[in-house]
Amino acid sequence: MDINDLKQSSKYSWQLDPRGHMRVPVVIYGDYDLVAAMDDKVLKQATNVAALPGIVTASYAMPDAHWGYGFPIGGVAAFDADQGGVVSAGGVGFDISCGVRTLRTGLKVADLELNKRILANALYEEIPVGVGSTGRIRLDDAQMDAMLAGGAQWAVAQGWGSAADLERIEEHGTMRDALPNEVSARAKTRQRSEMGTLGSGNHYLEIQEVSEVYDQRTAEVFGLHTGDIVVTIHCGSRGLGHQIGTEHLRDMAQAAHRHGIDLPDRELACAPIHSAQGRGYLGAMRAAINCALANREIITHLTRQVFARVLPDAQLELLYDVSHNTCKLEQHAVNGEIRQLYVHRKGATRAFGPGHPELPAVFRDVGQPVLIGGSMGTASHVLAGNAGNDALSFASACHGAGRSMSRRRATKTWRGREVIDELEERGIIVRSPSMRGIAEEAPDAYKDVDAVVNAADRAGLARKVARVIPLVCIKG
DNA sequence: ATGTTC
């Protein structure tokens, strides 16, 4: 984008003041190079979001932002229901509650040396991955509704997970106020056999090594040390979330006029929070959040079974589980006044700072773990929510590296096999059913995750704690 | 992201 259109509001933020239909400014976080390299559509889409009814403070874009459906991916926007505020299916995205969880293993790099390939093969064997993949679990109607209401707590109660994990999951494992009855039969049918599956696209399961620690005190609280082996799982709500997104985008676009909402872009389809349609979407979306939380818990269970067989000394303990495609009702201070706001984070991670009452006691002093997944073959990062970020981004940070090249262009640029061979030479084992998927996900189709994370850190959104590098990647 | 143009 032409960065000259923006005024630099701090060393790592850029602002567009309200004009035209905008009700609030746009604020984009990043250094000069990151913001200048962003597609024009990021600014256009963030500007459109700034025009939606009931938006509060600003329409934000994180340092990894790129253009998406309606809202930018990497977008954060909060709405006040009592001031005509809206909820937007496009503001959450198709992969509802897509997110990341990281597990500590108690292993060091040397423990993996002999078994790395065996482990990679066993994980690839046991964890269903790829488009349309199904698992061994089948849910009947009653079980489906219980899952959609209970999330990871439900999974644990079924024996697929560990009760100790629950406090280390956002919402303590269960998204409240989910409405399974608002989820269509078609969405439920699509999900019936997909519990405990990774999916495709940018989803993955990685075995990683902690390569650097930046914040010793926080890393100690998180239980991370240089040379530690961790497992990170990135996936979402599979066919169910996608179906809910598809249906509600369509319905919201059709009904916007009836609600008196003038959409600057049809893709920004939304409905008043105080409307049957808004309530219906929120209920279904929360059910999809539970689906994603249950899904990641089940995949964790499968992962533990594989480790128990291959490396019985390992103890997989959850560090934390974060979602980065959600709309959540949260309390935020706006100009000194506490307000209840519906915060959309689309490709943005919640990053509650120290002392936040939602956090489990273990993180109370240091802030929430903010898990940033890199692209395949590159580093990932663990950050911690910063005091004061409430005023910067409704306590949000980036979610990953962010694409810099379209999937289509990536498939014309790389062959999957070559990408895998190159990674293999660097000691990274990749297993995937889709060579096209691998080409789409080639490391260079993404921004530099280290630059993105540095910008988030320096902008004050979240602070760097540790960097991890991949050893094994099971890719969708 | 996605039973990958339902």
mmCIF file of C-alpha atoms (C1' of nucleotides) in Angstrom, chain A residues 186 190 200 202 238, chain B residues 1-4 6:
data_model
loop_
_atom_site.group_PDB
_atom_site.id
_atom_site.type_symbol
_atom_site.label_atom_id
_atom_site.label_comp_id
_atom_site.label_asym_id
_atom_site.label_seq_id
_atom_site.Cartn_x
_atom_site.Cartn_y
_atom_site.Cartn_z
ATOM 1 C CA ARG A 186 -25.860 -29.653 7.193
ATOM 2 C CA ARG A 190 -20.324 -32.379 7.718
ATOM 3 C CA SER A 200 -5.761 -28.716 5.308
ATOM 4 C CA ASN A 202 -2.148 -23.782 6.781
ATOM 5 C CA ARG A 238 -13.262 -28.057 10.109
ATOM 6 C "C1'" DA B 1 -10.131 -22.244 5.369
ATOM 7 C "C1'" DT B 2 -13.346 -25.672 2.498
ATOM 8 C "C1'" DG B 3 -16.746 -32.837 0.802
ATOM 9 C "C1'" DT B 4 -10.492 -27.106 -2.570
ATOM 10 C "C1'" DC B 6 -22.381 -26.453 -3.315
#
